[in-house]
Coordinates of C-alpha atoms in Angstrom, one line a residue:
Chain E
M1 CA -12.2 -39.3 12.9
L2 CA -8.5 -38.6 12.4
A3 CA -7.3 -35.3 13.7
L4 CA -3.8 -35.8 12.2
R5 CA -2.4 -38.0 9.5
A6 CA 1.2 -37.7 8.5
S7 CA 2.3 -40.0 5.8
H8 CA 5.9 -40.8 4.8
L9 CA 7.4 -37.5 5.9
S10 CA 11.0 -36.6 5.2
K11 CA 12.7 -33.5 6.4
T12 CA 16.1 -32.3 5.8
Y13 CA 17.8 -29.1 6.9
A14 CA 20.6 -27.4 5.0
G15 CA 23.5 -27.7 7.4
E16 CA 26.8 -25.8 7.2
G17 CA 28.3 -28.8 5.4
A18 CA 26.2 -31.6 4.1
P19 CA 22.4 -31.4 4.5
V20 CA 21.1 -32.9 7.8
T21 CA 18.3 -35.4 7.5
V22 CA 16.1 -35.1 10.5
F23 CA 13.8 -38.0 9.7
S24 CA 12.6 -39.9 6.6
D25 CA 9.5 -41.9 5.8
L26 CA 7.9 -41.0 9.1
S27 CA 4.2 -41.7 9.4
F28 CA 1.9 -40.8 12.2
E29 CA -1.8 -40.8 12.9
L30 CA -3.9 -39.4 15.8
V31 CA -7.6 -39.6 16.3
E32 CA -9.6 -36.5 17.2
G33 CA -9.8 -35.6 20.9
S34 CA -6.5 -37.3 21.8
F35 CA -4.2 -36.0 24.4
A36 CA -0.9 -37.3 23.1
A37 CA 2.7 -37.0 24.3
V38 CA 5.6 -37.4 22.0
M39 CA 8.8 -38.4 23.7
G40 CA 12.3 -39.3 22.4
P41 CA 15.9 -38.2 22.6
S42 CA 17.0 -34.7 21.7
G43 CA 17.7 -34.1 18.0
V44 CA 15.4 -36.9 16.8
G45 CA 13.0 -34.3 15.2
K46 CA 10.1 -34.0 17.7
S47 CA 9.9 -30.2 17.3
T48 CA 10.3 -30.5 13.6
L49 CA 7.4 -33.0 13.5
L50 CA 5.3 -30.5 15.5
H51 CA 6.1 -27.7 13.0
L52 CA 5.2 -29.9 10.1
L53 CA 1.9 -30.9 11.7
G54 CA 1.2 -27.2 12.4
G55 CA 2.0 -26.1 8.9
I56 CA 4.8 -23.7 9.9
D57 CA 7.3 -25.9 8.1
W58 CA 7.0 -28.2 5.2
P59 CA 8.4 -31.7 4.4
E60 CA 10.6 -32.5 1.4
E61 CA 8.4 -35.6 1.0
G62 CA 5.2 -36.9 2.4
R63 CA 1.9 -35.4 3.2
V64 CA 0.2 -33.9 6.3
E65 CA -3.5 -33.8 6.8
V66 CA -5.1 -31.9 9.7
F67 CA -8.8 -32.8 10.3
G68 CA -8.8 -34.2 6.7
Q69 CA -7.3 -31.1 5.2
P70 CA -4.0 -31.7 3.3
L71 CA -1.8 -28.8 4.2
S72 CA 0.2 -29.0 1.0
E73 CA -3.0 -28.2 -1.0
L74 CA -3.4 -24.9 0.8
S75 CA -1.9 -21.6 -0.5
P76 CA 0.3 -19.7 2.0
R77 CA -2.6 -17.4 2.6
E78 CA -5.1 -20.3 3.3
R79 CA -2.5 -22.1 5.4
A80 CA -2.1 -18.9 7.6
R81 CA -5.8 -18.6 8.0
F82 CA -6.1 -22.3 8.9
R83 CA -3.4 -21.9 11.6
N84 CA -5.2 -18.9 12.9
E85 CA -8.5 -20.7 13.2
R86 CA -7.7 -24.3 13.9
I87 CA -4.2 -24.6 15.4
G88 CA -2.6 -23.3 18.6
F89 CA 1.1 -23.4 19.3
V90 CA 2.9 -23.4 22.6
F91 CA 6.7 -23.2 22.4
Q92 CA 9.3 -24.2 25.0
F93 CA 10.5 -20.7 25.5
H94 CA 7.0 -19.1 25.5
H95 CA 8.1 -16.8 22.6
L96 CA 5.9 -14.0 23.8
L97 CA 6.5 -10.8 22.0
P98 CA 8.5 -8.6 24.5
E99 CA 7.1 -5.3 23.2
F100 CA 3.5 -6.2 24.0
T101 CA 1.8 -6.7 27.3
A102 CA 0.4 -10.1 28.3
E103 CA -3.1 -9.2 27.2
E104 CA -1.8 -7.7 24.0
N105 CA 0.1 -10.9 23.3
V106 CA -3.1 -12.9 23.8
S107 CA -5.1 -10.6 21.7
L108 CA -2.7 -10.9 18.7
P109 CA -4.4 -13.9 17.1
H110 CA -7.7 -12.0 17.2
R111 CA -6.1 -8.9 15.7
I112 CA -4.6 -11.1 13.0
A113 CA -8.1 -12.4 12.3
G114 CA -9.3 -8.8 11.9
L115 CA -11.2 -8.3 15.2
S116 CA -11.2 -4.8 16.6
A117 CA -8.6 -3.8 19.3
E118 CA -11.3 -3.5 22.0
E119 CA -13.0 -6.9 21.2
S120 CA -9.6 -8.6 21.0
L121 CA -8.5 -7.2 24.3
R122 CA -11.8 -8.1 25.9
R123 CA -11.5 -11.7 24.8
A124 CA -7.8 -11.8 25.8
R125 CA -8.7 -10.6 29.3
D126 CA -11.3 -13.4 29.6
L127 CA -8.8 -16.0 28.6
L128 CA -6.1 -14.6 30.9
S129 CA -8.7 -14.8 33.7
R130 CA -9.2 -18.5 32.8
V131 CA -5.5 -19.2 33.1
G132 CA -5.4 -17.4 36.5
L133 CA -3.6 -14.3 35.3
S134 CA -6.4 -11.7 35.4
D135 CA -4.3 -9.3 37.4
R136 CA -1.2 -9.7 35.1
G137 CA -2.7 -8.6 31.8
G138 CA -1.0 -5.2 31.7
H139 CA 2.5 -6.6 32.4
R140 CA 5.1 -7.2 29.8
P141 CA 6.6 -10.7 29.5
R142 CA 9.8 -9.8 31.3
A143 CA 7.8 -8.8 34.4
L144 CA 6.3 -12.3 34.6
S145 CA 7.7 -15.5 36.1
G146 CA 8.5 -18.4 33.9
G147 CA 5.3 -20.2 34.8
E148 CA 3.3 -17.1 34.2
Q149 CA 4.9 -16.5 30.8
Q150 CA 4.0 -20.0 29.8
R151 CA 0.4 -19.5 31.0
V152 CA 0.2 -16.4 28.8
A153 CA 1.6 -18.4 25.9
I154 CA -1.0 -21.1 26.5
A155 CA -3.8 -18.4 26.6
R156 CA -2.4 -17.0 23.3
A157 CA -2.4 -20.4 21.7
L158 CA -6.0 -21.0 22.7
A159 CA -7.2 -17.5 21.8
R160 CA -9.0 -18.5 18.6
G161 CA -10.4 -21.7 20.1
P162 CA -8.3 -24.1 18.0
S163 CA -9.2 -27.7 17.5
L164 CA -5.6 -28.7 17.7
L165 CA -3.0 -27.7 20.3
L166 CA 0.6 -28.3 19.6
A167 CA 2.9 -27.8 22.6
D168 CA 6.6 -28.1 22.2
E169 CA 8.1 -28.9 25.6
P170 CA 5.9 -26.4 27.3
T171 CA 7.3 -27.3 30.7
G172 CA 10.9 -27.9 29.6
N173 CA 12.1 -24.6 30.9
L174 CA 10.2 -24.5 34.2
D175 CA 10.9 -25.8 37.7
A176 CA 9.0 -28.9 38.9
E177 CA 6.2 -27.0 40.6
A178 CA 5.6 -24.5 37.8
A179 CA 5.9 -27.4 35.3
A180 CA 3.2 -29.3 37.1
N181 CA 0.9 -26.3 37.2
V182 CA 1.4 -25.6 33.5
F183 CA 0.7 -29.2 32.7
D184 CA -2.4 -29.2 34.8
L185 CA -3.6 -26.2 33.0
I186 CA -3.0 -27.7 29.6
E187 CA -4.7 -30.9 30.6
S188 CA -7.7 -29.2 32.1
L189 CA -8.1 -26.9 29.0
H190 CA -7.8 -29.9 26.8
R191 CA -10.6 -31.7 28.6
E192 CA -12.7 -28.5 28.8
R193 CA -12.4 -27.6 25.1
A194 CA -12.4 -31.1 23.7
M195 CA -9.3 -30.4 21.6
T196 CA -6.7 -32.7 20.1
T197 CA -3.5 -32.0 21.9
V198 CA 0.0 -33.1 20.9
L199 CA 2.7 -32.4 23.5
V200 CA 6.4 -32.9 23.2
T201 CA 8.0 -33.6 26.6
H202 CA 11.0 -35.2 28.1
N203 CA 9.2 -35.7 31.4
P204 CA 7.9 -39.3 31.7
D205 CA 5.8 -38.5 34.7
L206 CA 3.9 -35.8 32.8
A207 CA 3.7 -38.0 29.7
K208 CA 2.1 -40.7 31.7
R209 CA -0.9 -38.4 32.3
C210 CA -1.6 -38.3 28.6
D211 CA -4.0 -40.6 26.7
K212 CA -1.3 -41.7 24.3
I213 CA 2.4 -41.7 24.2
F214 CA 4.5 -41.9 21.1
T215 CA 8.2 -42.5 21.1
M216 CA 10.3 -41.0 18.4
S217 CA 13.7 -42.4 17.4
Q218 CA 15.9 -42.6 14.3
E219 CA 13.7 -45.5 13.1
G220 CA 10.5 -43.5 13.3
I221 CA 7.6 -42.9 15.7
V222 CA 5.7 -45.6 17.4
P223 CA 3.0 -45.7 20.1
S224 CA 4.4 -46.8 23.4
A225 CA 3.0 -49.4 25.7
R226 CA 0.2 -48.2 28.0
F227 CA 1.3 -46.4 31.1
S228 CA -2.0 -45.9 32.6
G229 CA -5.6 -46.7 32.2
R230 CA -6.4 -43.4 30.5
E231 CA -5.6 -44.5 26.9
R232 CA -8.6 -44.1 24.8
G233 CA -7.6 -44.1 21.2
Chain J
M1 CA -5.6 0.5 13.8
T2 CA -4.8 -2.6 11.7
F3 CA -2.8 -5.5 13.1
E4 CA 0.2 -4.4 10.9
S5 CA 0.2 -0.8 12.1
F6 CA -0.3 -2.0 15.7
V7 CA 2.9 -4.2 15.5
A8 CA 4.9 -1.7 13.4
F9 CA 4.3 1.3 15.7
R10 CA 5.0 -0.8 18.8
Y11 CA 8.3 -1.9 17.2
L12 CA 9.1 1.7 16.3
A13 CA 8.4 2.8 19.9
A14 CA 10.3 -0.1 21.4
S15 CA 13.3 0.4 19.2
R16 CA 14.3 3.4 21.4
R17 CA 15.1 0.9 24.1
S18 CA 17.5 -1.0 21.9
A19 CA 20.6 1.3 21.6
H20 CA 21.9 0.2 18.2
V21 CA 18.5 -0.1 16.6
A22 CA 17.6 3.3 18.0
L23 CA 20.8 4.8 16.7
I24 CA 20.2 3.4 13.2
S25 CA 16.6 4.5 13.2
T26 CA 17.6 8.0 14.3
I27 CA 20.3 8.1 11.6
S28 CA 17.7 7.0 9.0
V29 CA 15.2 9.7 10.0
L30 CA 17.9 12.4 10.2
G31 CA 19.4 11.3 6.9
L32 CA 16.1 11.6 5.2
A33 CA 15.3 14.9 6.9
V34 CA 18.7 16.3 5.8
G35 CA 18.0 15.2 2.3
V36 CA 14.5 16.7 2.2
A37 CA 15.8 20.0 3.8
A38 CA 18.7 20.2 1.3
L39 CA 16.3 19.7 -1.6
I40 CA 13.8 22.2 -0.3
I41 CA 16.5 24.9 0.3
S42 CA 18.2 24.2 -3.1
L43 CA 14.8 24.5 -4.9
A44 CA 13.9 27.6 -2.9
L45 CA 17.3 29.2 -3.9
L46 CA 16.7 28.4 -7.5
S47 CA 13.1 29.5 -7.4
G48 CA 14.2 32.8 -5.7
F49 CA 16.5 33.6 -8.7
Q50 CA 14.1 32.2 -11.3
D51 CA 11.2 34.2 -9.9
R52 CA 13.3 37.3 -10.3
I53 CA 14.1 36.3 -13.8
R54 CA 10.5 35.6 -14.6
L55 CA 9.5 38.9 -13.1
Q56 CA 12.0 40.7 -15.3
M57 CA 10.7 38.7 -18.3
A58 CA 7.2 39.9 -17.5
E59 CA 8.4 43.4 -16.9
R60 CA 10.5 43.8 -20.0
T61 CA 8.6 41.7 -22.5
P62 CA 5.1 42.7 -23.7
H63 CA 2.6 40.3 -22.2
L64 CA 0.8 39.9 -25.5
T65 CA 1.9 40.6 -29.0
V66 CA -0.2 40.4 -32.1
S67 CA 1.6 40.1 -35.4
P68 CA 0.5 39.2 -38.9
A69 CA 0.5 35.4 -39.7
R70 CA 2.0 36.3 -43.1
G71 CA 3.7 39.5 -44.3
D72 CA 5.4 42.1 -42.2
R73 CA 2.5 44.5 -41.6
L74 CA -0.8 44.2 -39.7
A75 CA -3.6 44.2 -42.2
D76 CA -6.0 46.1 -39.9
P77 CA -4.2 47.6 -37.0
D78 CA -7.4 49.3 -35.8
A79 CA -9.2 46.0 -35.5
V80 CA -6.3 44.6 -33.5
R81 CA -6.3 47.7 -31.2
K82 CA -10.1 47.4 -30.7
V83 CA -9.8 43.7 -29.7
L84 CA -7.0 44.4 -27.3
E85 CA -8.7 47.4 -25.7
A86 CA -11.9 45.3 -25.3
L87 CA -10.0 42.6 -23.5
P88 CA -10.4 42.5 -19.8
G89 CA -7.2 43.0 -17.8
V90 CA -5.4 44.9 -20.5
V91 CA -3.8 48.0 -18.9
E92 CA -1.8 49.3 -21.9
D93 CA -1.7 48.6 -25.7
A94 CA 0.4 50.2 -28.4
P95 CA 1.8 49.5 -31.8
A96 CA 5.4 48.5 -32.0
I97 CA 7.4 50.7 -34.3
E98 CA 11.0 49.6 -34.5
G99 CA 14.0 49.5 -36.7
R100 CA 17.7 49.5 -36.9
G101 CA 20.2 52.3 -37.4
W102 CA 23.2 54.0 -35.9
L103 CA 23.7 56.1 -32.9
A104 CA 26.4 58.6 -32.6
D105 CA 27.5 61.1 -30.0
A106 CA 27.1 64.8 -30.8
R107 CA 30.6 65.1 -32.1
G108 CA 30.2 62.0 -34.3
G109 CA 33.3 60.5 -32.8
T110 CA 31.7 57.2 -31.8
I111 CA 29.1 55.4 -33.8
L112 CA 27.4 52.2 -32.9
P113 CA 24.7 50.1 -34.4
V114 CA 21.5 50.5 -32.5
R115 CA 18.0 49.0 -32.4
Y116 CA 15.3 51.6 -31.7
R117 CA 11.6 51.5 -31.0
N118 CA 8.8 53.6 -29.8
L119 CA 8.5 54.3 -26.0
P120 CA 5.5 52.8 -24.3
P121 CA 2.6 55.3 -23.9
D122 CA 3.6 56.1 -20.3
G123 CA 7.3 55.9 -21.0
I124 CA 8.6 59.4 -20.4
A125 CA 7.0 62.8 -20.9
P126 CA 8.1 64.5 -24.1
A127 CA 10.1 67.7 -23.4
S128 CA 7.9 70.0 -25.5
S129 CA 10.0 73.1 -25.0
E130 CA 13.0 71.5 -26.7
A131 CA 13.7 70.9 -30.4
A132 CA 15.5 67.6 -29.6
V133 CA 13.2 64.6 -29.0
P134 CA 13.4 62.9 -25.6
A135 CA 14.9 59.5 -25.6
R136 CA 15.8 56.7 -23.3
I137 CA 18.9 54.7 -23.9
S138 CA 20.3 51.5 -22.5
G139 CA 23.1 51.6 -20.0
A140 CA 25.4 49.7 -22.3
A141 CA 24.8 52.2 -25.2
A142 CA 25.2 55.1 -22.8
A143 CA 28.6 53.8 -21.6
R144 CA 29.8 53.3 -25.1
L145 CA 28.8 56.8 -26.1
D146 CA 29.8 58.4 -22.8
A147 CA 26.2 59.7 -22.7
R148 CA 24.2 60.7 -19.7
A149 CA 20.9 62.4 -19.0
G150 CA 21.0 65.6 -21.0
S151 CA 23.4 64.4 -23.7
L152 CA 22.5 65.0 -27.3
L153 CA 22.8 62.0 -29.7
R154 CA 22.3 61.7 -33.4
V155 CA 20.2 58.8 -34.7
V156 CA 20.6 57.7 -38.3
S157 CA 18.0 55.2 -39.5
S158 CA 18.7 52.4 -42.0
H159 CA 15.7 53.7 -43.9
T160 CA 16.1 56.4 -46.4
R161 CA 14.0 59.2 -47.7
L162 CA 14.0 60.7 -51.1
S163 CA 15.7 64.1 -51.5
P164 CA 16.5 66.3 -54.5
I165 CA 20.0 64.7 -54.5
G166 CA 18.7 61.2 -54.2
P167 CA 17.9 58.9 -51.3
I168 CA 19.5 60.0 -48.0
P169 CA 19.3 58.3 -44.6
I170 CA 16.6 59.6 -42.2
E171 CA 18.2 61.1 -39.1
T172 CA 17.3 63.1 -36.1
I173 CA 18.8 64.5 -32.9
V174 CA 17.6 63.1 -29.5
R175 CA 18.3 64.2 -26.0
V176 CA 18.9 61.5 -23.4
V177 CA 16.4 62.0 -20.6
Q178 CA 16.9 58.6 -19.0
V179 CA 19.5 55.9 -19.0
R180 CA 18.0 52.6 -18.4
R181 CA 19.8 50.1 -16.3
S182 CA 20.4 47.0 -18.3
G183 CA 18.9 43.8 -16.9
A184 CA 20.3 40.4 -17.1
L185 CA 17.7 39.6 -19.7
E186 CA 18.2 42.7 -21.7
K187 CA 16.2 42.2 -24.9
A188 CA 14.8 45.7 -25.1
P189 CA 16.2 48.0 -27.8
E190 CA 19.1 50.2 -27.0
L191 CA 17.1 53.4 -27.9
E192 CA 13.5 54.3 -27.2
V193 CA 12.0 57.4 -28.7
P194 CA 8.4 58.7 -29.0
E195 CA 6.1 57.0 -31.4
A196 CA 6.2 59.9 -33.9
T197 CA 10.0 59.8 -34.0
A198 CA 10.0 56.1 -34.4
R199 CA 7.5 56.4 -37.3
L200 CA 9.8 59.0 -38.8
L201 CA 12.9 56.8 -38.5
T202 CA 11.2 53.8 -39.9
G203 CA 9.4 55.6 -42.7
M204 CA 6.1 54.2 -41.5
P205 CA 3.7 57.1 -40.9
T206 CA 0.7 54.8 -40.3
G207 CA 0.1 51.1 -39.5
A208 CA 2.3 48.8 -37.5
R209 CA 4.2 45.5 -37.8
R210 CA 3.0 44.4 -34.4
Y211 CA 0.7 45.4 -31.6
E212 CA 1.7 44.9 -28.0
A213 CA -0.3 44.8 -24.8
R214 CA 0.4 44.7 -21.1
L215 CA -1.9 42.9 -18.7
A216 CA -2.7 43.6 -15.1
D217 CA -1.9 39.9 -14.4
P218 CA 0.8 38.5 -16.6
E219 CA -0.2 35.0 -15.5
S220 CA -3.5 35.4 -17.4
A221 CA -1.6 35.9 -20.7
E222 CA -2.4 32.4 -22.1
L223 CA -6.2 32.9 -21.6
A224 CA -6.0 36.4 -23.0
A225 CA -4.0 35.1 -26.1
R226 CA -6.7 32.5 -26.7
R227 CA -9.4 35.2 -26.6
V228 CA -7.5 37.5 -29.0
A229 CA -6.8 34.6 -31.4
A230 CA -10.5 33.7 -31.4
A231 CA -11.5 37.3 -32.1
L232 CA -9.0 38.0 -34.8
G233 CA -8.9 34.7 -36.7
P234 CA -6.1 32.9 -38.4
A235 CA -4.7 36.0 -40.2
Y236 CA -3.0 37.0 -37.0
R237 CA -0.5 35.4 -34.7
T238 CA -0.9 36.0 -31.0
Q239 CA 2.0 35.3 -28.6
T240 CA 2.4 35.6 -24.9
W241 CA 5.5 36.7 -23.0
R242 CA 6.1 33.1 -22.2
D243 CA 6.1 32.2 -25.9
L244 CA 8.5 35.0 -26.6
N245 CA 10.9 33.7 -23.9
A246 CA 10.3 30.0 -24.5
P247 CA 14.0 29.0 -24.8
L248 CA 14.8 30.8 -21.5
G249 CA 11.7 29.3 -19.8
F250 CA 12.8 25.8 -21.0
A251 CA 16.4 26.4 -19.7
L252 CA 15.0 27.5 -16.3
R253 CA 12.8 24.3 -16.1
L254 CA 15.7 22.2 -17.1
E255 CA 17.9 23.8 -14.5
K256 CA 15.4 23.1 -11.8
A257 CA 15.0 19.5 -13.0
V258 CA 18.7 18.9 -12.9
I259 CA 19.1 20.4 -9.4
F260 CA 16.2 18.3 -8.2
A261 CA 17.7 15.1 -9.6
T262 CA 21.1 15.9 -8.2
V263 CA 20.2 16.9 -4.7
A264 CA 17.5 14.1 -4.6
L265 CA 20.5 11.7 -4.5
V266 CA 20.9 12.7 -0.9
I267 CA 17.4 11.3 -0.3
V268 CA 18.3 8.1 -2.2
V269 CA 21.4 7.7 0.0
A270 CA 19.3 8.2 3.1
A271 CA 16.9 5.6 1.7
L272 CA 19.8 3.1 1.6
N273 CA 20.1 3.6 5.3
I274 CA 16.5 2.8 5.7
V275 CA 17.0 -0.5 3.9
S276 CA 19.7 -1.4 6.4
N277 CA 17.6 -0.2 9.3
I278 CA 14.6 -2.3 8.3
A279 CA 16.7 -5.3 7.3
L280 CA 18.3 -5.2 10.8
L281 CA 14.8 -5.1 12.4
V282 CA 13.8 -8.1 10.2
V283 CA 16.8 -10.1 11.5
E284 CA 16.3 -8.9 15.1
K285 CA 12.6 -9.9 15.0
K286 CA 13.0 -13.1 13.1
R287 CA 11.7 -15.2 15.9
D288 CA 8.7 -12.9 16.4
L289 CA 8.0 -13.2 12.7
G290 CA 7.9 -16.9 13.0
V291 CA 5.7 -16.7 16.1
L292 CA 3.3 -14.3 14.4
S293 CA 3.2 -16.6 11.4
S294 CA 2.4 -19.5 13.7
L295 CA -0.5 -17.4 15.1
G296 CA -1.8 -17.1 11.5
A297 CA -0.3 -13.9 10.2
Q298 CA -0.3 -13.8 6.4
P299 CA 3.0 -13.4 4.7
R300 CA 1.6 -10.2 3.2
S301 CA 0.8 -8.9 6.7
L302 CA 4.3 -9.4 7.8
A303 CA 5.6 -7.5 4.8
R304 CA 3.2 -4.7 5.6
V305 CA 4.5 -4.5 9.2
Y306 CA 7.9 -3.5 7.7
L307 CA 6.5 -1.4 5.0
T308 CA 4.6 0.5 7.7
L309 CA 7.9 0.9 9.6
G310 CA 9.5 2.3 6.4
A311 CA 6.6 4.6 5.9
S312 CA 6.8 5.8 9.5
I313 CA 10.5 6.6 9.2
G314 CA 9.7 8.2 5.9
A315 CA 6.9 10.3 7.3
L316 CA 9.1 11.4 10.3
G317 CA 12.1 12.2 8.2
T318 CA 10.0 14.0 5.5
A319 CA 8.1 16.1 8.1
G320 CA 11.3 17.0 9.9
G321 CA 13.0 17.9 6.6
I322 CA 10.1 20.0 5.5
L323 CA 10.0 21.9 8.8
V324 CA 13.8 22.6 8.7
G325 CA 14.0 23.3 5.0
V326 CA 11.1 25.7 4.8
A327 CA 12.1 27.5 8.0
V328 CA 15.8 27.9 6.9
A329 CA 14.7 29.2 3.4
E330 CA 12.2 31.6 4.9
L331 CA 14.7 32.9 7.4
L332 CA 17.4 33.3 4.8
D333 CA 15.0 35.3 2.6
R334 CA 13.3 37.3 5.2
F335 CA 16.4 38.5 7.0
R336 CA 18.5 38.7 3.8
L337 CA 21.2 36.6 5.4
V338 CA 23.2 35.9 2.2
P339 CA 24.1 39.4 0.8
L340 CA 25.2 40.0 -2.8
P341 CA 27.3 43.0 -4.0
A342 CA 24.5 45.3 -5.3
D343 CA 26.8 46.9 -7.8
V344 CA 27.6 43.6 -9.5
Y345 CA 24.2 42.0 -9.3
L346 CA 20.7 43.5 -9.8
I347 CA 19.7 42.3 -6.3
S348 CA 21.3 43.0 -2.9
H349 CA 20.8 39.5 -1.4
V350 CA 20.3 35.9 -2.5
P351 CA 16.5 35.4 -2.7
F352 CA 14.8 32.2 -1.5
A353 CA 11.2 31.4 -2.6
V354 CA 9.4 28.4 -1.2
H355 CA 6.8 27.1 -3.6
P356 CA 4.2 24.9 -1.9
G357 CA 3.9 22.7 -5.1
E358 CA 7.7 22.0 -5.0
V359 CA 7.6 21.2 -1.3
A360 CA 4.7 18.8 -2.0
L361 CA 6.7 17.2 -4.8
V362 CA 9.8 16.8 -2.5
A363 CA 7.5 15.3 0.2
V364 CA 6.0 12.8 -2.1
F365 CA 9.4 11.8 -3.6
A366 CA 11.0 11.4 -0.1
F367 CA 8.1 9.4 1.3
A368 CA 7.8 7.2 -1.7
T369 CA 11.6 6.5 -1.7
A370 CA 11.4 5.6 2.0
V371 CA 8.6 3.2 1.4
A372 CA 10.3 1.7 -1.6
A373 CA 13.5 1.3 0.5
A374 CA 11.5 -0.8 2.9
L375 CA 10.2 -3.1 0.1
L376 CA 13.2 -5.3 -0.1
P377 CA 13.5 -6.2 3.6
A378 CA 9.7 -6.4 3.8
R379 CA 9.6 -9.0 1.0
A380 CA 12.4 -10.9 2.9
A381 CA 10.1 -10.9 6.0
A382 CA 7.2 -12.2 3.9
R383 CA 9.4 -15.1 2.5
L384 CA 10.7 -16.1 5.9
A385 CA 9.9 -19.8 6.7
P386 CA 8.1 -19.5 10.1
G387 CA 9.2 -22.9 11.4
E388 CA 12.8 -22.1 10.6
A389 CA 12.5 -18.7 12.3
V390 CA 11.2 -20.3 15.5
R391 CA 13.7 -23.2 15.3
L392 CA 16.8 -21.1 14.9
S393 CA 15.7 -18.6 17.6
R394 CA 15.3 -21.1 20.4

């Protein structure tokens, strides 16, 4: 079954002068359970594609289906609930909320879903323990290292047990060792939770560890030749 | 605690660490508090004076009057008296015997038109040993006639009696036993004489044009009036002291409404500051809004976060303003901190009266204005495109 189907997407941003077309007529499909990397030069629209796939931005043209659900057919309220239940986001700069502790950050998706503070925090602590940060839950983001911040961000993205994880250069801001650790964590969680994961990266070594690699350019997005024997889909 | 309150209170607490946000938040809260305090003090000042005026109204005006619906005499004064005497809370009732005439000093050098009426039953004790009837005159009349306690005055009624030489005015000599200080709401007649004298002057030996009653509690006048009207039927008209002073009562209410509307502008200006405060927070937290949206927060929830912030600022400012306003008004009144020249005014200090109902009205107005001020930036937060918020904040 297809986890993602993006058909003929066009996206333009209002620039200071003329509008900037990020991409046009872009189509993309991914089967459920895939661990896919999206590579390509800066400015080609990788992050924008991830935002469209996750329903936090919308195309001028085209259609996005996530697990068979066309996002354009959902109301803003339904789309928000869909994101809460089915999609997890990890951003390059972790984007943790600085006013909240690590465990509060991880508990936020549960609070949004309406769970009590106690239950949300209990689940958040469990998840922080899973990402190896059981002793850092009470710290605010600024008291954590870059790698730890990104681990908290991953825990937050997985809080509601999403079927789709969208990670936008999650290791782009980390040193090599921290990046390898974070990637290991994403990979192990992907296998463990049988999710569909789309990961934007500039690091070919990390991309090689994915099942699929897509390369984005001005012409569109295409699957790359196999790097390893792990391609499944 | 809901998700929205959880985020809003954390933002509010954290804003203290951001110097410029903390400054603007403090100014918002202080602005609102100053507005609320100013409004409470203004209304307390107005209420202080108006309460005195109402007290004078209630003192100087009969609490209940019963007059004929048609004609100028009560058809059955005894029935009216019985109904009034049977009414609970009535402390005094008497017919009103009044008329117009002229008042002259003993030499007849100064003559002035005068309204006279009978004294209330417990008015002044008649001086039985004297031939002249005791009378109470107003301060203004006393000044014009250069009269003081003990002075003899001549009263000439506009009514006449028949004499062998034809109709002649009814007149009598009165001795001033009391000069009444004129109040600001002086509606009482210039001359008050015993009932028998008043009847003589008006040529009305029996009956009455009107009956009046005083109540232990003037505030119960409306209820008492309804009971009297029910007992006497449509041939009689029953009015309360409020009815008799309706134009003044309206003017007092209008005055208070105008003061409220004018001083409330301070609160509106303070609310504009709240708009800029919340708008600044929306801009500062744009990335967070995008992140929360990516986590599944509803647009309505994001708006509620900022509405809760507005409500929190509103609650803090309103509570602070109430504390300061009530405390200042109470201190000014209790310690009489604003004196008035007692020989010019009837009171020696500016009175302040805090009415809980008015404080509640100010609180509701201030809080609602603060929440309304947060509506605009809150709607902007709800309309924010999450992807753009995240993208532009990288």
